[in-house]
PDB file of C-alpha atoms in Angstrom:
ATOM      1  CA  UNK A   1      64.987 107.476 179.404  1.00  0.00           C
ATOM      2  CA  UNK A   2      65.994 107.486 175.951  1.00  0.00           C
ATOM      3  CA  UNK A   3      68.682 109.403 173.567  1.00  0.00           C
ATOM      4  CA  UNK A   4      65.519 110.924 171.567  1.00  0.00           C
ATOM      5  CA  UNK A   5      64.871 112.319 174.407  1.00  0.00           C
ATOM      6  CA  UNK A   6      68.275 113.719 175.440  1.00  0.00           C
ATOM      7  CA  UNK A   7      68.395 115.150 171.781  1.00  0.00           C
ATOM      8  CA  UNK A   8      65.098 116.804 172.052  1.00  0.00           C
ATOM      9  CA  UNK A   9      65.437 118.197 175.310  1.00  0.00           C
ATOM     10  CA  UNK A  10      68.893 119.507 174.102  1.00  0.00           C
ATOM     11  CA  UNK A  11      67.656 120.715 170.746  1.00  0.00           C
ATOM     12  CA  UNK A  12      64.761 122.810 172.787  1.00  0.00           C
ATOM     13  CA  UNK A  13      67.508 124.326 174.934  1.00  0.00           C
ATOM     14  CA  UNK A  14      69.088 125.595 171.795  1.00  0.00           C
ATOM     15  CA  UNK A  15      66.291 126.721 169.506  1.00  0.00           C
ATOM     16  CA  UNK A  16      64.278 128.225 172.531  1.00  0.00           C
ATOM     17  CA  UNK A  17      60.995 126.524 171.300  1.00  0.00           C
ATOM     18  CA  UNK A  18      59.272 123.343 171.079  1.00  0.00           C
ATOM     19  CA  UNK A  19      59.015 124.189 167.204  1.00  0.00           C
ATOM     20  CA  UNK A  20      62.444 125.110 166.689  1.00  0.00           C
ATOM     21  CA  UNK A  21      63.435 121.895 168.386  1.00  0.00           C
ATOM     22  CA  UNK A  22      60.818 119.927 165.902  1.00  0.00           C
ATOM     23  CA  UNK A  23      62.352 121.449 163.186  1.00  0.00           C
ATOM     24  CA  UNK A  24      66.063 120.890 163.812  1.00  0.00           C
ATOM     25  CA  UNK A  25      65.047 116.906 164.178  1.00  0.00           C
ATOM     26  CA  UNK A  26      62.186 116.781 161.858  1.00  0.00           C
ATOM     27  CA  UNK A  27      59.727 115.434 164.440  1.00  0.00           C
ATOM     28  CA  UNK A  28      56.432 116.878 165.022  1.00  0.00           C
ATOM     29  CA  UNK A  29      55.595 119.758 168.004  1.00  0.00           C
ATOM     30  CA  UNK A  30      53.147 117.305 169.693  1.00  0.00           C
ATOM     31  CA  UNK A  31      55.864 114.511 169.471  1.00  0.00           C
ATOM     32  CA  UNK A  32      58.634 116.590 170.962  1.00  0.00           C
ATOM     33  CA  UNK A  33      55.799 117.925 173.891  1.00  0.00           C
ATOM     34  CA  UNK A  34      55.072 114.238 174.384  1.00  0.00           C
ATOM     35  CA  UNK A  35      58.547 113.042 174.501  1.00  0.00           C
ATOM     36  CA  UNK A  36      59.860 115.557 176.839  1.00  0.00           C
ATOM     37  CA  UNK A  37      56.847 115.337 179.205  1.00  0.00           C
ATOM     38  CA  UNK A  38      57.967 111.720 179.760  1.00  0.00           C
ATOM     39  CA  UNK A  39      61.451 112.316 180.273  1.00  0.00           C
ATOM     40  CA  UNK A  40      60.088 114.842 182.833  1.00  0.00           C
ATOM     41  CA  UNK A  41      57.845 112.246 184.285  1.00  0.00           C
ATOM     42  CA  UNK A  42      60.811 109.841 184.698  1.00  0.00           C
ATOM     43  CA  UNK A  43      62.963 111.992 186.114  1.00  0.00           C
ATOM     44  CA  UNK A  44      60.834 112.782 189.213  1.00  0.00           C
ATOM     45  CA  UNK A  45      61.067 116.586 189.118  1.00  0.00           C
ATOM     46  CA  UNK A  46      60.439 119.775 187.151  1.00  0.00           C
ATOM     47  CA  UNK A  47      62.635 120.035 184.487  1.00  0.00           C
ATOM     48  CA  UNK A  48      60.576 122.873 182.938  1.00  0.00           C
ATOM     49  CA  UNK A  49      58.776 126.522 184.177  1.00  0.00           C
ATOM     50  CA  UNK A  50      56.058 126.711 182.472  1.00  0.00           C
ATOM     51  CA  UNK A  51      55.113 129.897 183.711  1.00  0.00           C
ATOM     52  CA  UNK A  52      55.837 131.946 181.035  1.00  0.00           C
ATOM     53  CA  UNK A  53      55.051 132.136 176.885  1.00  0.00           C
ATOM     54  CA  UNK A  54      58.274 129.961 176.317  1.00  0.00           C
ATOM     55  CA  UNK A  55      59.300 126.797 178.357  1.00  0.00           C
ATOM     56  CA  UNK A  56      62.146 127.560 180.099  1.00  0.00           C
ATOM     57  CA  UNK A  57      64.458 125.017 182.361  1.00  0.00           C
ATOM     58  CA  UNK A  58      64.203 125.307 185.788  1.00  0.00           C
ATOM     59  CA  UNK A  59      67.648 125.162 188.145  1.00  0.00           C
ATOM     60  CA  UNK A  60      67.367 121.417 188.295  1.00  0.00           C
ATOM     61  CA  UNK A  61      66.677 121.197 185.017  1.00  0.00           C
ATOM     62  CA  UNK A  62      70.022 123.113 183.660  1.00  0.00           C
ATOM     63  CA  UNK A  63      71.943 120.474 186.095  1.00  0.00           C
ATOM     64  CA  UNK A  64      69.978 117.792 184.107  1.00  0.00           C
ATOM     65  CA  UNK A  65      70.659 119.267 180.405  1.00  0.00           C
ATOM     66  CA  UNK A  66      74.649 119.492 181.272  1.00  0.00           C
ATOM     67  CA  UNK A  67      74.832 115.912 181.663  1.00  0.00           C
ATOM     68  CA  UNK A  68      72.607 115.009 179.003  1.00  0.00           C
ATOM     69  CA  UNK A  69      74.743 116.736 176.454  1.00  0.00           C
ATOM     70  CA  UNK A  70      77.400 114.589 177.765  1.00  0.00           C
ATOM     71  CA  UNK A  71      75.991 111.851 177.496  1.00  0.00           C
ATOM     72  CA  UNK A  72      75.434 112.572 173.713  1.00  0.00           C
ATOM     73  CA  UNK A  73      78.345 113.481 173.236  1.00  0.00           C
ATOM     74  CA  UNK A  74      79.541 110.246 174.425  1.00  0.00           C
ATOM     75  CA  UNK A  75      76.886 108.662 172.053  1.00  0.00           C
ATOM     76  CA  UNK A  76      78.156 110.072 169.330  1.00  0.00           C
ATOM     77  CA  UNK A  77      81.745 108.826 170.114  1.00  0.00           C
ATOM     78  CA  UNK A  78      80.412 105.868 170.227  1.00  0.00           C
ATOM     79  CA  UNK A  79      78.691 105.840 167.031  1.00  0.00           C
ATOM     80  CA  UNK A  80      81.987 106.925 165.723  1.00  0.00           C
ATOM     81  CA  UNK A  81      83.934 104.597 166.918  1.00  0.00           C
ATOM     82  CA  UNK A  82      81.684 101.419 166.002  1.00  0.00           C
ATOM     83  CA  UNK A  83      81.700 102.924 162.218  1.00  0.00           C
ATOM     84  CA  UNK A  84      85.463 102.840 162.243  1.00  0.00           C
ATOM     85  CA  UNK A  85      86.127  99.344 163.698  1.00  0.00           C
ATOM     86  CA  UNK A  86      83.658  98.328 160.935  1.00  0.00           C
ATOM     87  CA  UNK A  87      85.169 100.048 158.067  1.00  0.00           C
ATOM     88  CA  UNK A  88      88.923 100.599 158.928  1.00  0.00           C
ATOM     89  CA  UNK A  89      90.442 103.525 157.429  1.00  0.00           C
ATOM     90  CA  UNK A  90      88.035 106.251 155.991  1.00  0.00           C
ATOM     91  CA  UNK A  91      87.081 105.929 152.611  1.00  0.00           C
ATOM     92  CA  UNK A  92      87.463 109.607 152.014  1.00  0.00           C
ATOM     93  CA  UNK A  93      89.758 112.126 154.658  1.00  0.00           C
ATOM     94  CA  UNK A  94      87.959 115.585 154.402  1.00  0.00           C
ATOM     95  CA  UNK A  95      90.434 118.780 155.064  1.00  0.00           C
ATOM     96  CA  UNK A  96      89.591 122.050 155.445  1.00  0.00           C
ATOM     97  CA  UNK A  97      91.973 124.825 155.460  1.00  0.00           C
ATOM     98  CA  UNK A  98      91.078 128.498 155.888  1.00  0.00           C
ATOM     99  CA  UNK A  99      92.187 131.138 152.978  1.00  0.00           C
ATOM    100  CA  UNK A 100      94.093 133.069 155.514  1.00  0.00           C
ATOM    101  CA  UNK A 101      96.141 130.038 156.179  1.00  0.00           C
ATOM    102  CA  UNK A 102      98.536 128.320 153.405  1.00  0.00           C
ATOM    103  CA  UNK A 103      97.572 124.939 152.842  1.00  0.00           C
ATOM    104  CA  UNK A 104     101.035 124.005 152.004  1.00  0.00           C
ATOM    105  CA  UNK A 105     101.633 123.492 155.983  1.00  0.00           C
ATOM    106  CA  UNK A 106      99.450 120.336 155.624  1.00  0.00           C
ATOM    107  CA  UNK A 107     101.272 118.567 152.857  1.00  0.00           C
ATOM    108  CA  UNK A 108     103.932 116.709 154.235  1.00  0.00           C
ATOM    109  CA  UNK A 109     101.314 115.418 156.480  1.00  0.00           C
ATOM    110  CA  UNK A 110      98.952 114.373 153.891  1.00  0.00           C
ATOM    111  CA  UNK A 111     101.713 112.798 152.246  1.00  0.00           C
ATOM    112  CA  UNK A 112     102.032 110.152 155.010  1.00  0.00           C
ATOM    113  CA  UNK A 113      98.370 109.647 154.725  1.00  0.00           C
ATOM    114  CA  UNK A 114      99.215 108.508 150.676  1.00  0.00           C
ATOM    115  CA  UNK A 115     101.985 106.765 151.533  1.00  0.00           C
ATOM    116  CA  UNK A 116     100.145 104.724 154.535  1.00  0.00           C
ATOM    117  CA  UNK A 117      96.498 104.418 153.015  1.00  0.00           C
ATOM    118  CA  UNK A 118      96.703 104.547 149.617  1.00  0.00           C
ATOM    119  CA  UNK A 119      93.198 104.149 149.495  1.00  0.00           C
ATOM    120  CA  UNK A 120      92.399 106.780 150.886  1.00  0.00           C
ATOM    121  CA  UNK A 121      90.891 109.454 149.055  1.00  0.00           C
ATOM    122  CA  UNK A 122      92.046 113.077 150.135  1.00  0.00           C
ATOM    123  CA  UNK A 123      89.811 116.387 150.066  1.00  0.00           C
ATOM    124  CA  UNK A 124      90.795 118.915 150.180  1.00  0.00           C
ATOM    125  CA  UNK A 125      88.916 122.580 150.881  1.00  0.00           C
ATOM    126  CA  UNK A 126      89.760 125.837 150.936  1.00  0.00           C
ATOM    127  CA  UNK A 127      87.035 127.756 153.211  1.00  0.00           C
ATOM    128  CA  UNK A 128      86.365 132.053 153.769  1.00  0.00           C
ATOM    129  CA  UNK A 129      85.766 133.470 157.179  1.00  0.00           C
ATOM    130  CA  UNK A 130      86.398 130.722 159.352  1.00  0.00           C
ATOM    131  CA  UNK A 131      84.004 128.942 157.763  1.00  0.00           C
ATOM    132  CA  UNK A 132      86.186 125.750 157.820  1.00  0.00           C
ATOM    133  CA  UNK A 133      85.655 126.145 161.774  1.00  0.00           C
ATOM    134  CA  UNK A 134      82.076 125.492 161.567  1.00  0.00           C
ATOM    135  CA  UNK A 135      82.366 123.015 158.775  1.00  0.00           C
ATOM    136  CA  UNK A 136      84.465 120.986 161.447  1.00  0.00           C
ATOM    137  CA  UNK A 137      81.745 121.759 164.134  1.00  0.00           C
ATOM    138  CA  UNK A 138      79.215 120.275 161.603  1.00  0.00           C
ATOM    139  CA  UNK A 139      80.335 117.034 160.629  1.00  0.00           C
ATOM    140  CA  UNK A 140      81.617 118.339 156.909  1.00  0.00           C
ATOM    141  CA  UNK A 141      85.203 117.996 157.746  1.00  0.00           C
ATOM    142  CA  UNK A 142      87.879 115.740 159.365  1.00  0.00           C
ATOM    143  CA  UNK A 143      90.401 118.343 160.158  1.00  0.00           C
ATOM    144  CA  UNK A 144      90.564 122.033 159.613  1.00  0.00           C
ATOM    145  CA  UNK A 145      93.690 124.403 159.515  1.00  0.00           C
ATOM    146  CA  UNK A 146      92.670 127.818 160.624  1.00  0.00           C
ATOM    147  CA  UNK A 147      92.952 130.611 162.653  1.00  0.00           C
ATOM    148  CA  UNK A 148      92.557 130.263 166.402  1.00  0.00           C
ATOM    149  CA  UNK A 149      91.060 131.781 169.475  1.00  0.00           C
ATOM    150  CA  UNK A 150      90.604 130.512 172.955  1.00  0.00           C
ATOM    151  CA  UNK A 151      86.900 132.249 172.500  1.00  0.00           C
ATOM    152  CA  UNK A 152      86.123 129.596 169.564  1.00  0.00           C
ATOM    153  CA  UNK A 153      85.401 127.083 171.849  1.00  0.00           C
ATOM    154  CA  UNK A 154      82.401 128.309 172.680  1.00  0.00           C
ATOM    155  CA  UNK A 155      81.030 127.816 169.398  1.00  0.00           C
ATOM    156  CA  UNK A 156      81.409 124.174 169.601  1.00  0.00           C
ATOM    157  CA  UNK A 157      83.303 121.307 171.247  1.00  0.00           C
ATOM    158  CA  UNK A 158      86.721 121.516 169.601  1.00  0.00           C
ATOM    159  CA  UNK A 159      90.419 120.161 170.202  1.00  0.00           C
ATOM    160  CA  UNK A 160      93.576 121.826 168.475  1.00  0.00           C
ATOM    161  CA  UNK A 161      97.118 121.891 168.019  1.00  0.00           C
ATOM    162  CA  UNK A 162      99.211 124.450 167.440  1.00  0.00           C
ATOM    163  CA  UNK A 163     100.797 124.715 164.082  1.00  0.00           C
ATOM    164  CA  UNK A 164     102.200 128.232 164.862  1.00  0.00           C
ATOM    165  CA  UNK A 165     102.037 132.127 164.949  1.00  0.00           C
ATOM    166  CA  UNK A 166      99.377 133.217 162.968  1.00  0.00           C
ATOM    167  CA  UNK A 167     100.717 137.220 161.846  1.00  0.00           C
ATOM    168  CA  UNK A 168      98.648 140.130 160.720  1.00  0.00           C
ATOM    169  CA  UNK A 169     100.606 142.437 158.421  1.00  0.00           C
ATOM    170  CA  UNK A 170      99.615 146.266 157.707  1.00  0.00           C
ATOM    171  CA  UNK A 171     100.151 146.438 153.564  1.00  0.00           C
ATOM    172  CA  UNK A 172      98.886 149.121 150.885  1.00  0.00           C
ATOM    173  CA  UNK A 173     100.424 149.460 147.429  1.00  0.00           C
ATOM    174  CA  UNK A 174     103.027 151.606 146.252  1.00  0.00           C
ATOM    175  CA  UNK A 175     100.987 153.775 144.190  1.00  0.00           C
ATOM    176  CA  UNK A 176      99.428 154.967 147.341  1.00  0.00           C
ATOM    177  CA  UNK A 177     102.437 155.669 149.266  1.00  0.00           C
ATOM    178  CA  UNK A 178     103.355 158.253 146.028  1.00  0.00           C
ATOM    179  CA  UNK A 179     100.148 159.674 146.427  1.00  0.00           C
ATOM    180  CA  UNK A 180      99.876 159.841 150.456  1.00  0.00           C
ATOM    181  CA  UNK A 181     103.564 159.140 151.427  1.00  0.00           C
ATOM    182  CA  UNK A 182     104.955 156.297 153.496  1.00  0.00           C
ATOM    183  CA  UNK A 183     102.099 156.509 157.241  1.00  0.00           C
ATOM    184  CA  UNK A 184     103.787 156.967 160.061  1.00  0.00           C
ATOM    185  CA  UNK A 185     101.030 157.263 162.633  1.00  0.00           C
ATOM    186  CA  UNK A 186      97.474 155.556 162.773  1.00  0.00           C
ATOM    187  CA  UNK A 187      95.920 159.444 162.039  1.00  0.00           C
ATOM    188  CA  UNK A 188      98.033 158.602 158.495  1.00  0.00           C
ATOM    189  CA  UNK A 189      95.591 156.379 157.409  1.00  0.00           C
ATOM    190  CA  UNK A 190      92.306 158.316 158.287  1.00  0.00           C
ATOM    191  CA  UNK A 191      92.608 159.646 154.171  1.00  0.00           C
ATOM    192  CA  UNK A 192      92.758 155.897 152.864  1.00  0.00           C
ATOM    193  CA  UNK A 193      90.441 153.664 152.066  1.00  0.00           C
ATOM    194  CA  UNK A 194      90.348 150.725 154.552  1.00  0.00           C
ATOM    195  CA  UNK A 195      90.350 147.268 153.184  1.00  0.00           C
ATOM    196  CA  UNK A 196      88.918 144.313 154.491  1.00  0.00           C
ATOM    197  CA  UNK A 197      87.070 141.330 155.011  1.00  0.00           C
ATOM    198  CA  UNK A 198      82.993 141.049 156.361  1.00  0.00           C
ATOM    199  CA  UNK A 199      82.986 140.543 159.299  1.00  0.00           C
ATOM    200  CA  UNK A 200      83.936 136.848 160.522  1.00  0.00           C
ATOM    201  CA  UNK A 201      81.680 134.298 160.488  1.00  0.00           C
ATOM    202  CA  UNK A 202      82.291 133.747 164.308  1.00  0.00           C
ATOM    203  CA  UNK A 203      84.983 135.488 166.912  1.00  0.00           C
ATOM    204  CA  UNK A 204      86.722 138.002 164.666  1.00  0.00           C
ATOM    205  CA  UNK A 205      85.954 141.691 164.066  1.00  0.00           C
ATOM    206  CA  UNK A 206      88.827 144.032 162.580  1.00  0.00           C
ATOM    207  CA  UNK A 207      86.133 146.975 162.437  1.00  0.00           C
ATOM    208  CA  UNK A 208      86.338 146.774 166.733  1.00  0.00           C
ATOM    209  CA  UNK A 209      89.739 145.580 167.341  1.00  0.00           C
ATOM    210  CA  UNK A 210      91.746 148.962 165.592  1.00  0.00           C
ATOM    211  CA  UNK A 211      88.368 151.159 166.122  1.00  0.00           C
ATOM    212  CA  UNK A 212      89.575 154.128 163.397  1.00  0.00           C
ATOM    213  CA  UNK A 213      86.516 156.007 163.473  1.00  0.00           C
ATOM    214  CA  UNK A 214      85.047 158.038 160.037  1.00  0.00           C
ATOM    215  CA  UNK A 215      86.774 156.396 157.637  1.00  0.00           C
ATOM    216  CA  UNK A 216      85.976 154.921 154.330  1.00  0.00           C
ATOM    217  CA  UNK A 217      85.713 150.750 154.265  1.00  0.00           C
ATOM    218  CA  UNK A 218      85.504 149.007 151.562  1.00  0.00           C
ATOM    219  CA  UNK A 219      84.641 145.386 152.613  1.00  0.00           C
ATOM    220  CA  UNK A 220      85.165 141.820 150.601  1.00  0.00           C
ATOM    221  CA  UNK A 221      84.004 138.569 151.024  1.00  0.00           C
ATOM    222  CA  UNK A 222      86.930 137.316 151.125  1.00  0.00           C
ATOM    223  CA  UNK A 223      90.847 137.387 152.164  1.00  0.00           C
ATOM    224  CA  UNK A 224      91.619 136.547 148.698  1.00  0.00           C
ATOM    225  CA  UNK A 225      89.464 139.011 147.176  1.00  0.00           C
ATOM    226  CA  UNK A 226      91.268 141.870 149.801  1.00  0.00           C
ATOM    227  CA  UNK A 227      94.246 141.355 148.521  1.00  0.00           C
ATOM    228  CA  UNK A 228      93.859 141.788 145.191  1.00  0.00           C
ATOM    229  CA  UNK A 229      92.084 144.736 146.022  1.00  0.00           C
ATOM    230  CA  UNK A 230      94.904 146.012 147.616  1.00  0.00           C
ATOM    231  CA  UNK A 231      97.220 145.155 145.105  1.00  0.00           C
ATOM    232  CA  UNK A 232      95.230 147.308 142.823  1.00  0.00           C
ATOM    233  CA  UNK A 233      95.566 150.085 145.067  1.00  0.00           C
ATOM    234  CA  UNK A 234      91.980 151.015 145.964  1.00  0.00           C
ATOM    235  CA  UNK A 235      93.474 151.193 149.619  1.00  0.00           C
ATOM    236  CA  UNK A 236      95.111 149.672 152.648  1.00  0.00           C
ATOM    237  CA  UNK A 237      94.721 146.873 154.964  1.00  0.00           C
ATOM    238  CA  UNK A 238      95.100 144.156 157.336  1.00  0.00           C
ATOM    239  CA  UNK A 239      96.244 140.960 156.116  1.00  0.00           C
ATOM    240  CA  UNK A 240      97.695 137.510 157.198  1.00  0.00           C
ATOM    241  CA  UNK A 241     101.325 137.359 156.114  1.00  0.00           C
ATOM    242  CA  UNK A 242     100.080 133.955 154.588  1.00  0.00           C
ATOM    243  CA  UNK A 243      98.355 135.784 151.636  1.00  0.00           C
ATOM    244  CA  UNK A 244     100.924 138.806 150.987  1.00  0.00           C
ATOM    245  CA  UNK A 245     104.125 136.936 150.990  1.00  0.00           C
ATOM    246  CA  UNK A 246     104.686 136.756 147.209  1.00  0.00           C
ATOM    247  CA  UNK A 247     103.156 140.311 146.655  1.00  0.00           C
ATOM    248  CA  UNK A 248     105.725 141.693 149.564  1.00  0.00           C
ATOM    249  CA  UNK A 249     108.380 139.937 147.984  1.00  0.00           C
ATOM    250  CA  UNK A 250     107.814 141.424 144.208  1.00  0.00           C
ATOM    251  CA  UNK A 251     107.359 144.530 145.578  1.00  0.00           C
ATOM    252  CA  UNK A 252     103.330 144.918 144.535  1.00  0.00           C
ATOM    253  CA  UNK A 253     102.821 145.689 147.946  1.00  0.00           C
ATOM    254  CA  UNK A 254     104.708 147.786 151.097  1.00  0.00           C
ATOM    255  CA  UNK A 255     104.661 146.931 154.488  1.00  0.00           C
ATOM    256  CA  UNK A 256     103.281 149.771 156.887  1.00  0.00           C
ATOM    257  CA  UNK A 257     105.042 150.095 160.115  1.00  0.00           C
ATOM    258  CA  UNK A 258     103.528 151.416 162.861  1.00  0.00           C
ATOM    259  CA  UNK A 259     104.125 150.792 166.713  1.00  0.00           C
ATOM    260  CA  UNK A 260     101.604 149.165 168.966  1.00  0.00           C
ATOM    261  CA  UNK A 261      98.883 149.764 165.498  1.00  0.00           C
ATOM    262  CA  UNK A 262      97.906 145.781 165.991  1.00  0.00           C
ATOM    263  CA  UNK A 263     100.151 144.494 168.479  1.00  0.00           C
ATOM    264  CA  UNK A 264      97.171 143.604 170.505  1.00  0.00           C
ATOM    265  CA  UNK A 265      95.801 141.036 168.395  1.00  0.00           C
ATOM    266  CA  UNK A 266      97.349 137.336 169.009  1.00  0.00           C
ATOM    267  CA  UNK A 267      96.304 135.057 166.982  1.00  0.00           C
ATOM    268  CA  UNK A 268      97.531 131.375 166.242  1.00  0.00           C
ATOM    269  CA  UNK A 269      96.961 128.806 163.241  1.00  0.00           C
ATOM    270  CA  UNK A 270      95.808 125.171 164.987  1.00  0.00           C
ATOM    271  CA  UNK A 271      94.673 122.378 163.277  1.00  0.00           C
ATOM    272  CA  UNK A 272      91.135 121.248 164.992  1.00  0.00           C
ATOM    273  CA  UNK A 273      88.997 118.196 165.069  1.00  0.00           C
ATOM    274  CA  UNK A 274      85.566 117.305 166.638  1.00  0.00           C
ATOM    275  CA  UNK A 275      85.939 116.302 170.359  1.00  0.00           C
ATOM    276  CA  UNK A 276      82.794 114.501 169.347  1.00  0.00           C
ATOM    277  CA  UNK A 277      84.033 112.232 167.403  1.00  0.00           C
ATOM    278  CA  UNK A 278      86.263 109.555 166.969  1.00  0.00           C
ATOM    279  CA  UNK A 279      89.073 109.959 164.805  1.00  0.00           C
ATOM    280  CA  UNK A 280      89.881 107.773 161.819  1.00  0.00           C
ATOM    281  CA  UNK A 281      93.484 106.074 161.149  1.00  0.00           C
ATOM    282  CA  UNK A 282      94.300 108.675 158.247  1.00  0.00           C
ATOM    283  CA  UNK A 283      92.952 111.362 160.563  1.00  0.00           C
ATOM    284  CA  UNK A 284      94.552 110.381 163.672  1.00  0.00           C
ATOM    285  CA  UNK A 285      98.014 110.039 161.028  1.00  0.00           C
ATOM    286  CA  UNK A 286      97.497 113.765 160.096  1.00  0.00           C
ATOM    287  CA  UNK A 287      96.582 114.683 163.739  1.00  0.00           C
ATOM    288  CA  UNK A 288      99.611 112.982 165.306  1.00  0.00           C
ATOM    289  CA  UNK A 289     101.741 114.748 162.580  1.00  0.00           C
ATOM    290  CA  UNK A 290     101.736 118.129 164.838  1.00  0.00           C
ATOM    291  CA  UNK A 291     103.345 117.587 168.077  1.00  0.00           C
TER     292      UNK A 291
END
C-alpha cells in the first residue's frame, strides 16, 4: 500500500471520475485504474461498486477513504516538518488578509517577525471574496486574516484564532438621504439601489441572508469597489465597518439604523492556517501573537 495510492483513491473520491482524478495528479486513466485495482487487491475487499456508469465506494470503502485522508494528511505534516528542520526559518512568510478586514491588525505581529528573523522576507496580500481562505487551503499562503464561519471548515482543514468581532454596517450617502430621507424601516429601502459584492467565493450570500425581494442590485467585484460606489451615491449597502470607518467619520457616508435589519448575521475576523501543515518559526511567531 502506497501514498500514490491513498492520493489517487482520494483524488477519485473528489473529482467523481477516474479522469478527473488523472487530471488533478497528471497520471494517466489506465495508471490510476491500475493503481487503485491494487490497492483494492491488497486490501482484501471491495472498495468500489462497479455497478453503475461511475465507480462509486462501497460502505467499506468510505470507512477506508476516511483514514486514508488521514493518513495524508499526516504525510503532508510530515513533509512539512522535515522541510523546516532542514531550512530553519522560512525564507519568505506569505500573509493574506481579506479586503473586508484591515491589515493594520497584523502589524505589530509582523513586526516581531522583523525584529526576530530579519531574514525573513514578508508578503504581504490583500485578497476579494474570501479568496485569501482558499489561498490558505491551497498552499499559497502562511496565514490569512479574514472573515469567519464555523461552516468554512468544510471547505478545507483549517485552524483559527479569533482576532475579534467582525461588524456589518448599513451605509448610503448623504445625497440619497436628501433625495429619499433618512430609512426607517427595511420597506425604506425597496426605492434604492442595493449595493454589493458577487456573491462570496465560498459561505457568504447577502442576496439570501436580508432576502428584500424586487429590488434593483447593483453588484461589484469587490468590497473596495462597493464602497466607492456608495460613496458616489449610486445606492446603499452592507459593509464591514473595516472599510467605511474614514468615510463615516468625514461624513461621505451615513449610517442607517434599523432594528433587527442584520442582527442575524455573526460574523468574526480569525486568523487561519493549514491544519495540514507544519508551521514555520516566523509563522508560529505571528500565530502565537493572538491568544
Amino acid at each position: 500500500m502506497k501514498i500514490q495510492q491513498l492520493q489517487m483513491l482520494n483524488a477519485l473520491s473528489e473529482t467523481g471520475t477516474l479522469q478527473g482524478a488523472a487530471d488533478t495528479l497528471h497520471r494517466t486513466q489506465s495508471a490510476v485504474s491500475m493503481a487503485l485495482k491494487k490497492l483494492e487487491d491488497e486490501a482484501g475487499f471491495p472498495l468500489f461498486d462497479r455497478e453503475g456508469y461511475r465507480l462509486k465506494l462501497t460502505a467499506y470503502g468510505e470507512q477506508f477513504l476516511r483514514q486514508a485522508r488521514e493518513v495524508l494528511r499526516q504525510q503532508q505534516r510530515l513533509q512539512s516538518l522535515t522541510q523546516q528542520l532542514r531550512e530553519g526559518a522560512e525564507p519568505m512568510l506569505r500573509i493574506a488578509y481579506d479586503h473586508t478586514c484591515a491589515p493594520s491588525s497584523l502589524f505589530a505581529a509582523m513586526r516581531t517577525v522583523q525584529a526576530r528573523y530579519p531574514t525573513t522576507d514578508l508578503l504581504l496580500n490583500g485578497e476579494s471574496q474570501l479568496r485569501a481562505l482558499r489561498a490558505v487551503r491551497e498552499g499559497d499562503a502562511d496565514i490569512a486574516l479574514t472573515p469567519w464561519l464555523p461552516v468554512f471548515r468544510q471547505h478545507g482543514d483549517f485552524e483559527t484564532k479569533l482576532v475579534r468581532p467582525f461588524e456589518l454596517l448599513v451605509v448610503l450617502a448623504p445625497a440619497l438621504v436628501r433625495e429619499f430621507g433618512m430609512p426607517k424601516q427595511r420597506r425604506d429601502l425597496l426605492d434604492i439601489p442595493m449595493l454589493m459584492p458577487q456573491n462570496q467565493d465560498i459561505g457568504i450570500n447577502l442576496d439570501q441572508m436580508i432576502r428584500m425581494p424586487g429590488q434593483q442590485r447593483i453588484r461589484a467585484n469587490d468590497s473596495i469597489a462597493q464602497r466607492e460606489l456608495l460613496v458616489a451615491g449610486m445606492g446603499w449597502g452592507i459593509v464591514p465597518a473595516d472599510i467605511v470607518g474614514d468615510e463615516l467619520s468625514r461624513g461621505d457616508l451615513v449610517l442607517i439604523e434599523i432594528p433587527d435589519f442584520i442582527n442575524q448575521v455573526h460574523l468574526e475576523i480569525h486568523i487561519v492556517r493549514s491544519a495540514e501543515r507544519i508551521a514555520g518559526p516566523a509563522a508560529q511567531l505571528i500565530w502565537n501573537y493572538f491568544s
